[in-house]
mmCIF file of C-alpha atoms and ligand atoms in Angstrom:
data_model
loop_
_atom_site.group_PDB
_atom_site.id
_atom_site.type_symbol
_atom_site.label_atom_id
_atom_site.label_comp_id
_atom_site.label_asym_id
_atom_site.label_seq_id
_atom_site.Cartn_x
_atom_site.Cartn_y
_atom_site.Cartn_z
ATOM 1 C CA MET A 1 -1.088 1.412 -28.827
ATOM 2 C CA GLU A 2 1.283 1.970 -31.447
ATOM 3 C CA LEU A 3 3.504 -0.521 -33.402
ATOM 4 C CA ASP A 4 6.180 1.577 -35.276
ATOM 5 C CA GLY A 5 7.743 -0.419 -37.880
ATOM 6 C CA LEU A 6 8.053 -3.748 -36.197
ATOM 7 C CA THR A 7 10.491 -6.409 -37.480
ATOM 8 C CA MET A 8 10.182 -9.672 -35.374
ATOM 9 C CA ARG A 9 13.267 -12.072 -35.617
ATOM 10 C CA PHE A 10 14.608 -15.340 -34.121
ATOM 11 C CA GLY A 11 18.125 -15.679 -34.789
ATOM 12 C CA GLU A 12 18.533 -15.479 -38.582
ATOM 13 C CA ARG A 13 14.861 -16.097 -39.071
ATOM 14 C CA THR A 14 12.721 -13.072 -39.729
ATOM 15 C CA VAL A 15 8.945 -13.732 -38.593
ATOM 16 C CA SER A 16 7.472 -10.580 -39.431
ATOM 17 C CA ARG A 17 8.336 -7.498 -41.323
ATOM 18 C CA ASP A 18 7.793 -3.591 -40.854
ATOM 19 C CA ILE A 19 4.464 -3.919 -39.071
ATOM 20 C CA HIS A 20 2.879 -0.633 -38.473
ATOM 21 C CA LEU A 21 -0.490 -0.553 -36.611
ATOM 22 C CA THR A 22 -2.258 1.738 -34.279
ATOM 23 C CA LEU A 23 -5.033 1.009 -31.550
ATOM 24 C CA ASP A 24 -7.019 3.941 -30.064
ATOM 25 C CA PRO A 25 -8.500 4.021 -26.922
ATOM 26 C CA GLY A 26 -11.857 1.858 -26.472
ATOM 27 C CA ARG A 27 -11.421 0.205 -29.762
ATOM 28 C CA VAL A 28 -10.784 -3.442 -30.695
ATOM 29 C CA LEU A 29 -8.025 -4.297 -33.197
ATOM 30 C CA ALA A 30 -8.163 -7.937 -34.409
ATOM 31 C CA ILE A 31 -5.256 -9.554 -35.863
ATOM 32 C CA VAL A 32 -5.769 -12.470 -37.976
ATOM 33 C CA GLY A 33 -3.453 -14.549 -39.833
ATOM 34 C CA PRO A 34 -2.749 -18.329 -40.161
ATOM 35 C CA SER A 35 -0.818 -20.455 -37.771
ATOM 36 C CA GLY A 36 2.635 -19.733 -37.444
ATOM 37 C CA CYS A 37 2.781 -16.211 -38.874
ATOM 38 C CA GLY A 38 3.933 -14.584 -35.941
ATOM 39 C CA LYS A 39 0.697 -13.368 -34.169
ATOM 40 C CA THR A 40 1.787 -14.471 -30.518
ATOM 41 C CA THR A 41 5.130 -13.225 -31.277
ATOM 42 C CA LEU A 42 3.712 -9.745 -31.785
ATOM 43 C CA LEU A 43 1.767 -9.934 -28.665
ATOM 44 C CA ARG A 44 4.719 -10.882 -26.766
ATOM 45 C CA ALA A 45 6.445 -7.727 -27.893
ATOM 46 C CA VAL A 46 3.529 -5.595 -27.050
ATOM 47 C CA ALA A 47 3.536 -7.057 -23.730
ATOM 48 C CA GLY A 48 7.170 -6.291 -23.544
ATOM 49 C CA LEU A 49 8.185 -9.992 -23.139
ATOM 50 C CA ILE A 50 10.492 -9.895 -26.162
ATOM 51 C CA GLN A 51 12.183 -7.088 -27.990
ATOM 52 C CA PRO A 52 11.596 -6.574 -31.775
ATOM 53 C CA ALA A 53 14.698 -6.491 -33.906
ATOM 54 C CA VAL A 54 13.603 -3.147 -35.534
ATOM 55 C CA GLY A 55 11.100 -0.800 -34.631
ATOM 56 C CA THR A 56 9.129 0.488 -31.492
ATOM 57 C CA VAL A 57 6.056 -0.539 -29.552
ATOM 58 C CA ARG A 58 4.643 2.461 -27.771
ATOM 59 C CA ILE A 59 1.697 2.324 -25.280
ATOM 60 C CA ASP A 60 0.347 5.962 -24.392
ATOM 61 C CA GLY A 61 3.483 7.396 -26.193
ATOM 62 C CA GLN A 62 5.828 5.416 -24.027
ATOM 63 C CA ALA A 63 8.346 2.999 -25.800
ATOM 64 C CA VAL A 64 7.840 -0.728 -24.207
ATOM 65 C CA THR A 65 10.932 -2.003 -22.963
ATOM 66 C CA ARG A 66 9.455 -4.267 -20.192
ATOM 67 C CA THR A 67 5.804 -5.433 -19.307
ATOM 68 C CA PRO A 68 3.966 -2.161 -19.005
ATOM 69 C CA GLU A 69 1.590 -0.987 -16.167
ATOM 70 C CA GLY A 70 -2.057 -2.000 -16.779
ATOM 71 C CA VAL A 71 -1.399 -4.561 -19.659
ATOM 72 C CA ALA A 72 -3.452 -7.904 -19.225
ATOM 73 C CA MET A 73 -3.270 -10.922 -21.294
ATOM 74 C CA VAL A 74 -5.350 -13.737 -21.788
ATOM 75 C CA PHE A 75 -3.547 -16.909 -23.128
ATOM 76 C CA GLN A 76 -4.675 -19.618 -25.225
ATOM 77 C CA HIS A 77 -3.844 -22.430 -22.974
ATOM 78 C CA PHE A 78 -5.433 -20.403 -19.878
ATOM 79 C CA GLY A 79 -2.145 -19.792 -17.780
ATOM 80 C CA LEU A 80 -3.685 -20.357 -14.322
ATOM 81 C CA PHE A 81 -1.957 -21.179 -11.279
ATOM 82 C CA PRO A 82 -2.922 -25.006 -10.799
ATOM 83 C CA TRP A 83 -2.399 -24.480 -7.153
ATOM 84 C CA LYS A 84 -4.486 -21.710 -6.704
ATOM 85 C CA THR A 85 -8.344 -21.627 -6.626
ATOM 86 C CA VAL A 86 -10.585 -19.728 -9.021
ATOM 87 C CA GLU A 87 -10.850 -16.790 -6.707
ATOM 88 C CA ALA A 88 -7.065 -16.849 -5.866
ATOM 89 C CA ASN A 89 -6.288 -16.899 -9.525
ATOM 90 C CA VAL A 90 -8.370 -14.015 -10.251
ATOM 91 C CA ALA A 91 -7.378 -11.951 -7.300
ATOM 92 C CA TYR A 92 -3.459 -12.733 -8.011
ATOM 93 C CA ALA A 93 -2.550 -9.732 -10.221
ATOM 94 C CA LEU A 94 -4.691 -7.236 -7.809
ATOM 95 C CA ARG A 95 -2.654 -8.595 -5.045
ATOM 96 C CA VAL A 96 0.920 -8.224 -6.854
ATOM 97 C CA SER A 97 -0.043 -4.945 -7.560
ATOM 98 C CA GLY A 98 -0.747 -4.250 -3.820
ATOM 99 C CA VAL A 99 -4.225 -4.325 -3.357
ATOM 100 C CA PRO A 100 -5.204 -5.467 0.255
ATOM 101 C CA LYS A 101 -6.548 -8.973 0.464
ATOM 102 C CA LYS A 102 -10.155 -8.086 1.433
ATOM 103 C CA ALA A 103 -10.398 -5.739 -1.460
ATOM 104 C CA ALA A 104 -8.781 -8.051 -3.687
ATOM 105 C CA LEU A 105 -11.366 -10.802 -3.011
ATOM 106 C CA GLU A 106 -14.100 -8.554 -3.187
ATOM 107 C CA ARG A 107 -13.248 -7.350 -6.720
ATOM 108 C CA ALA A 108 -12.475 -10.988 -7.615
ATOM 109 C CA ARG A 109 -15.919 -12.244 -6.753
ATOM 110 C CA GLU A 110 -17.305 -9.304 -8.581
ATOM 111 C CA LEU A 111 -15.384 -10.502 -11.633
ATOM 112 C CA ILE A 112 -16.510 -14.210 -10.916
ATOM 113 C CA ARG A 113 -20.208 -13.036 -11.173
ATOM 114 C CA LEU A 114 -19.526 -11.358 -14.395
ATOM 115 C CA VAL A 115 -18.075 -14.364 -16.110
ATOM 116 C CA GLY A 116 -20.767 -16.616 -14.668
ATOM 117 C CA LEU A 117 -18.522 -18.767 -12.319
ATOM 118 C CA VAL A 118 -20.354 -18.358 -9.000
ATOM 119 C CA GLY A 119 -20.170 -21.501 -6.839
ATOM 120 C CA PHE A 120 -16.713 -22.340 -8.077
ATOM 121 C CA GLU A 121 -14.588 -19.717 -6.104
ATOM 122 C CA LYS A 122 -12.892 -22.573 -4.372
ATOM 123 C CA SER A 123 -12.478 -24.789 -7.144
ATOM 124 C CA TYR A 124 -9.058 -25.483 -8.688
ATOM 125 C CA PRO A 125 -8.397 -25.214 -12.372
ATOM 126 C CA HIS A 126 -8.041 -28.992 -12.955
ATOM 127 C CA GLN A 127 -11.726 -29.061 -11.418
ATOM 128 C CA LEU A 128 -12.964 -27.083 -14.250
ATOM 129 C CA SER A 129 -13.846 -27.654 -17.792
ATOM 130 C CA GLY A 130 -11.811 -25.659 -20.460
ATOM 131 C CA GLY A 131 -14.554 -23.192 -20.784
ATOM 132 C CA MET A 132 -14.650 -22.408 -17.154
ATOM 133 C CA GLN A 133 -10.993 -22.144 -17.034
ATOM 134 C CA GLN A 134 -10.842 -19.789 -19.681
ATOM 135 C CA ARG A 135 -13.681 -17.776 -17.711
ATOM 136 C CA THR A 136 -11.184 -17.599 -15.007
ATOM 137 C CA GLY A 137 -8.282 -16.150 -17.234
ATOM 138 C CA LEU A 138 -10.926 -13.590 -18.511
ATOM 139 C CA ALA A 139 -11.918 -12.592 -14.814
ATOM 140 C CA ARG A 140 -8.308 -12.421 -13.846
ATOM 141 C CA ALA A 141 -7.397 -10.209 -16.686
ATOM 142 C CA LEU A 142 -10.500 -7.886 -16.265
ATOM 143 C CA ALA A 143 -10.010 -7.661 -12.474
ATOM 144 C CA VAL A 144 -7.132 -5.312 -12.753
ATOM 145 C CA ARG A 145 -9.128 -2.979 -15.172
ATOM 146 C CA PRO A 146 -6.358 -3.153 -17.740
ATOM 147 C CA ARG A 147 -5.900 -0.229 -20.102
ATOM 148 C CA LEU A 148 -4.989 -2.472 -22.832
ATOM 149 C CA LEU A 149 -6.204 -6.313 -22.947
ATOM 150 C CA LEU A 150 -4.225 -8.737 -25.022
ATOM 151 C CA MET A 151 -6.175 -11.741 -26.317
ATOM 152 C CA ASP A 152 -4.114 -14.522 -27.758
ATOM 153 C CA GLU A 153 -6.474 -16.955 -29.507
ATOM 154 C CA PRO A 154 -8.542 -16.889 -25.992
ATOM 155 C CA PHE A 155 -10.931 -19.501 -27.496
ATOM 156 C CA GLY A 156 -8.650 -21.532 -29.549
ATOM 157 C CA ALA A 157 -8.428 -24.467 -27.063
ATOM 158 C CA LEU A 158 -12.084 -24.955 -26.674
ATOM 159 C CA ASP A 159 -14.466 -27.176 -28.554
ATOM 160 C CA ALA A 160 -16.607 -25.890 -31.059
ATOM 161 C CA GLN A 161 -19.579 -25.322 -28.982
ATOM 162 C CA THR A 162 -17.959 -23.762 -25.749
ATOM 163 C CA ARG A 163 -15.858 -21.499 -28.247
ATOM 164 C CA GLU A 164 -19.143 -20.167 -29.554
ATOM 165 C CA VAL A 165 -20.850 -19.767 -26.153
ATOM 166 C CA LEU A 166 -17.937 -17.870 -24.891
ATOM 167 C CA GLN A 167 -17.434 -15.730 -27.815
ATOM 168 C CA PHE A 168 -20.844 -14.136 -27.494
ATOM 169 C CA GLU A 169 -20.403 -13.958 -23.854
ATOM 170 C CA MET A 170 -17.301 -11.991 -24.066
ATOM 171 C CA LEU A 171 -18.990 -9.791 -26.650
ATOM 172 C CA ARG A 172 -21.414 -9.014 -23.826
ATOM 173 C CA ILE A 173 -19.007 -8.550 -21.212
ATOM 174 C CA TRP A 174 -17.010 -6.284 -23.489
ATOM 175 C CA GLN A 175 -20.238 -4.275 -24.261
ATOM 176 C CA ASP A 176 -20.938 -3.761 -20.401
ATOM 177 C CA HIS A 177 -17.000 -3.108 -19.637
ATOM 178 C CA PRO A 178 -15.452 -1.822 -22.809
ATOM 179 C CA VAL A 179 -11.798 -2.129 -22.652
ATOM 180 C CA THR A 180 -9.046 -1.364 -25.320
ATOM 181 C CA MET A 181 -8.278 -4.801 -26.858
ATOM 182 C CA LEU A 182 -5.780 -6.301 -29.057
ATOM 183 C CA PHE A 183 -7.536 -9.606 -30.370
ATOM 184 C CA VAL A 184 -5.316 -12.142 -32.146
ATOM 185 C CA THR A 185 -6.676 -14.947 -33.572
ATOM 186 C CA HIS A 186 -6.697 -17.446 -36.502
ATOM 187 C CA SER A 187 -10.425 -17.564 -36.727
ATOM 188 C CA ILE A 188 -11.620 -15.293 -39.573
ATOM 189 C CA ASP A 189 -15.221 -15.085 -37.910
ATOM 190 C CA GLU A 190 -13.887 -14.174 -34.408
ATOM 191 C CA ALA A 191 -11.758 -11.246 -36.036
ATOM 192 C CA VAL A 192 -14.971 -10.051 -37.832
ATOM 193 C CA LEU A 193 -17.033 -10.515 -34.621
ATOM 194 C CA PHE A 194 -14.830 -8.547 -32.353
ATOM 195 C CA GLY A 195 -12.736 -6.158 -34.395
ATOM 196 C CA ASP A 196 -13.636 -2.590 -35.210
ATOM 197 C CA GLN A 197 -10.503 -2.992 -37.437
ATOM 198 C CA ILE A 198 -8.919 -6.116 -38.770
ATOM 199 C CA ALA A 199 -5.341 -6.344 -39.871
ATOM 200 C CA VAL A 200 -4.733 -9.332 -42.099
ATOM 201 C CA LEU A 201 -1.187 -10.798 -41.779
ATOM 202 C CA ASN A 202 0.027 -13.079 -44.460
ATOM 203 C CA GLY A 203 3.037 -14.146 -46.247
ATOM 204 C CA ARG A 204 6.717 -15.318 -45.101
ATOM 205 C CA PRO A 205 8.069 -13.363 -43.398
ATOM 206 C CA SER A 206 4.612 -11.908 -42.657
ATOM 207 C CA GLY A 207 3.336 -8.324 -43.165
ATOM 208 C CA ILE A 208 0.092 -6.604 -43.103
ATOM 209 C CA ALA A 209 -1.785 -7.562 -46.124
ATOM 210 C CA GLU A 210 -4.584 -4.975 -45.407
ATOM 211 C CA LEU A 211 -6.346 -3.348 -42.816
ATOM 212 C CA ILE A 212 -9.964 -3.537 -42.713
ATOM 213 C CA ASP A 213 -12.479 -1.188 -41.063
ATOM 214 C CA VAL A 214 -15.428 -3.125 -39.758
ATOM 215 C CA SER A 215 -18.559 -1.010 -39.915
ATOM 216 C CA LEU A 216 -20.693 -3.610 -38.473
ATOM 217 C CA PRO A 217 -22.860 -1.699 -35.624
ATOM 218 C CA GLN A 218 -22.089 -2.166 -32.063
ATOM 219 C CA PRO A 219 -23.412 -3.974 -29.933
ATOM 220 C CA ARG A 220 -22.936 -7.043 -31.710
ATOM 221 C CA ASP A 221 -24.550 -10.593 -31.235
ATOM 222 C CA ARG A 222 -25.365 -13.540 -33.073
ATOM 223 C CA SER A 223 -27.507 -11.924 -35.690
ATOM 224 C CA VAL A 224 -24.487 -10.324 -37.329
ATOM 225 C CA LEU A 225 -23.238 -13.672 -38.473
ATOM 226 C CA ALA A 226 -26.077 -13.697 -40.990
ATOM 227 C CA THR A 227 -25.614 -10.003 -42.363
ATOM 228 C CA ALA A 228 -24.376 -9.461 -45.894
ATOM 229 C CA GLU A 229 -21.563 -7.021 -44.446
ATOM 230 C CA PHE A 230 -20.200 -9.839 -42.059
ATOM 231 C CA LEU A 231 -20.144 -12.320 -44.954
ATOM 232 C CA ALA A 232 -18.654 -9.978 -47.412
ATOM 233 C CA ILE A 233 -15.622 -9.062 -44.650
ATOM 234 C CA ARG A 234 -15.061 -12.635 -44.169
ATOM 235 C CA GLU A 235 -14.754 -13.469 -47.794
ATOM 236 C CA ARG A 236 -12.474 -10.570 -48.020
ATOM 237 C CA VAL A 237 -10.071 -11.738 -45.388
ATOM 238 C CA TRP A 238 -10.257 -15.463 -46.448
ATOM 239 C CA ASN A 239 -8.994 -14.201 -50.006
ATOM 240 C CA LEU A 240 -6.256 -12.052 -48.442
ATOM 241 C CA ILE A 241 -5.099 -15.070 -46.337
ATOM 242 C CA MET A 242 -5.251 -17.541 -49.222
ATOM 243 C CA THR A 243 -3.279 -15.267 -51.499
ATOM 244 C CA GLY A 244 -0.534 -15.184 -48.947
ATOM 245 C CA GLN A 245 -0.437 -19.171 -48.421
ATOM 246 C CA ARG A 246 2.484 -21.023 -50.225
ATOM 247 C CA ASP A 247 1.864 -24.329 -48.553
HETATM 248 N N1 LIG B 1 11.074 -18.381 -28.906
HETATM 249 C C1 LIG B 1 11.200 -18.698 -30.083
HETATM 250 N N2 LIG B 1 12.395 -19.085 -30.749
HETATM 251 C C2 LIG B 1 12.331 -19.412 -32.000
HETATM 252 N N3 LIG B 1 11.187 -19.470 -32.884
HETATM 253 C C3 LIG B 1 10.278 -18.976 -32.474
HETATM 254 C C4 LIG B 1 9.902 -18.647 -31.109
HETATM 255 N N4 LIG B 1 8.632 -18.132 -30.832
HETATM 256 C C5 LIG B 1 7.946 -18.497 -31.989
HETATM 257 N N5 LIG B 1 8.856 -18.724 -33.262
HETATM 258 C C6 LIG B 1 8.600 -19.147 -34.484
HETATM 259 O O1 LIG B 1 8.118 -18.008 -35.077
HETATM 260 C C7 LIG B 1 7.006 -18.166 -35.901
HETATM 261 C C8 LIG B 1 5.755 -17.481 -35.570
HETATM 262 O O2 LIG B 1 5.406 -18.037 -34.298
HETATM 263 P P1 LIG B 1 3.939 -17.435 -33.445
HETATM 264 O O3 LIG B 1 4.202 -16.071 -33.181
HETATM 265 O O4 LIG B 1 3.873 -18.305 -32.275
HETATM 266 O O5 LIG B 1 2.919 -17.667 -34.668
HETATM 267 P P2 LIG B 1 1.202 -17.642 -34.322
HETATM 268 O O6 LIG B 1 1.058 -17.249 -33.103
HETATM 269 O O7 LIG B 1 0.653 -16.945 -35.477
HETATM 270 O O8 LIG B 1 0.915 -19.190 -34.640
HETATM 271 C C9 LIG B 1 6.790 -19.705 -36.023
HETATM 272 O O9 LIG B 1 7.589 -20.233 -37.148
HETATM 273 C C10 LIG B 1 7.704 -20.082 -34.610
HETATM 274 O O10 LIG B 1 7.990 -21.318 -34.827
HETATM 275 MG MG1 LIG B 2 -0.185 -18.193 -31.483
#
């Protein structure tokens, strides 16, 4: 994925300016920045849901003008169909892309196992905790074997403990099923934990303050939280974000 000089505007208001970023296959790019700096707006442009005022989004060299094939998204507020069961939610994108019902359900059950929801196949979203709803969202996104996974603060709506559990579980899942991932978050810890690279957004309109390589070894688990490198990068990101804050 390539963002080539993206400027995002709503009416007269410029949200972000001149964003250049590249994400190579199999890698994870984390974008971190304060609330309101334009992270979701950038993701929506990558997903082809809105068009940049200036610049181009490319995926596999193709300019994105509408939602590209093979791009899946996990939203902060789950975005599940309330009238569909867990397995129907997970199978949905497969069905839409023409996978026969039986095969789609089989694949859905595989993913339900992967995210630890066995026994809840027939439950509806309102019968699930926030964490379980997000596991469902994750299973749905992974079910299509996306070539690019867009994560928009996927753990942001969860309580602190559930968030931590899901973060480390997602790391485990990603290690077993690597997928190219653009991971947007306002959590610095999360950015360092997941990113091979971190793009720090700050300012108004926002721009990339710095692109940081995270050389923490993979696979990562809880133990990286206590390493000197984790803490050093965390501190660096924090300072960059604070430098850009005016209120
Ligand atoms: N559809 C929209 N119309 C007008 N302004 C918007 C729209 N979506 C987002 N914005 C504004 O753009 C800015 C960036 O929003 P957003 O991308 O959601 O930030 P973030 O995800 O980093 O919190 C915010 O000031 C927000 O109010
Ligand atoms: Mg957002």
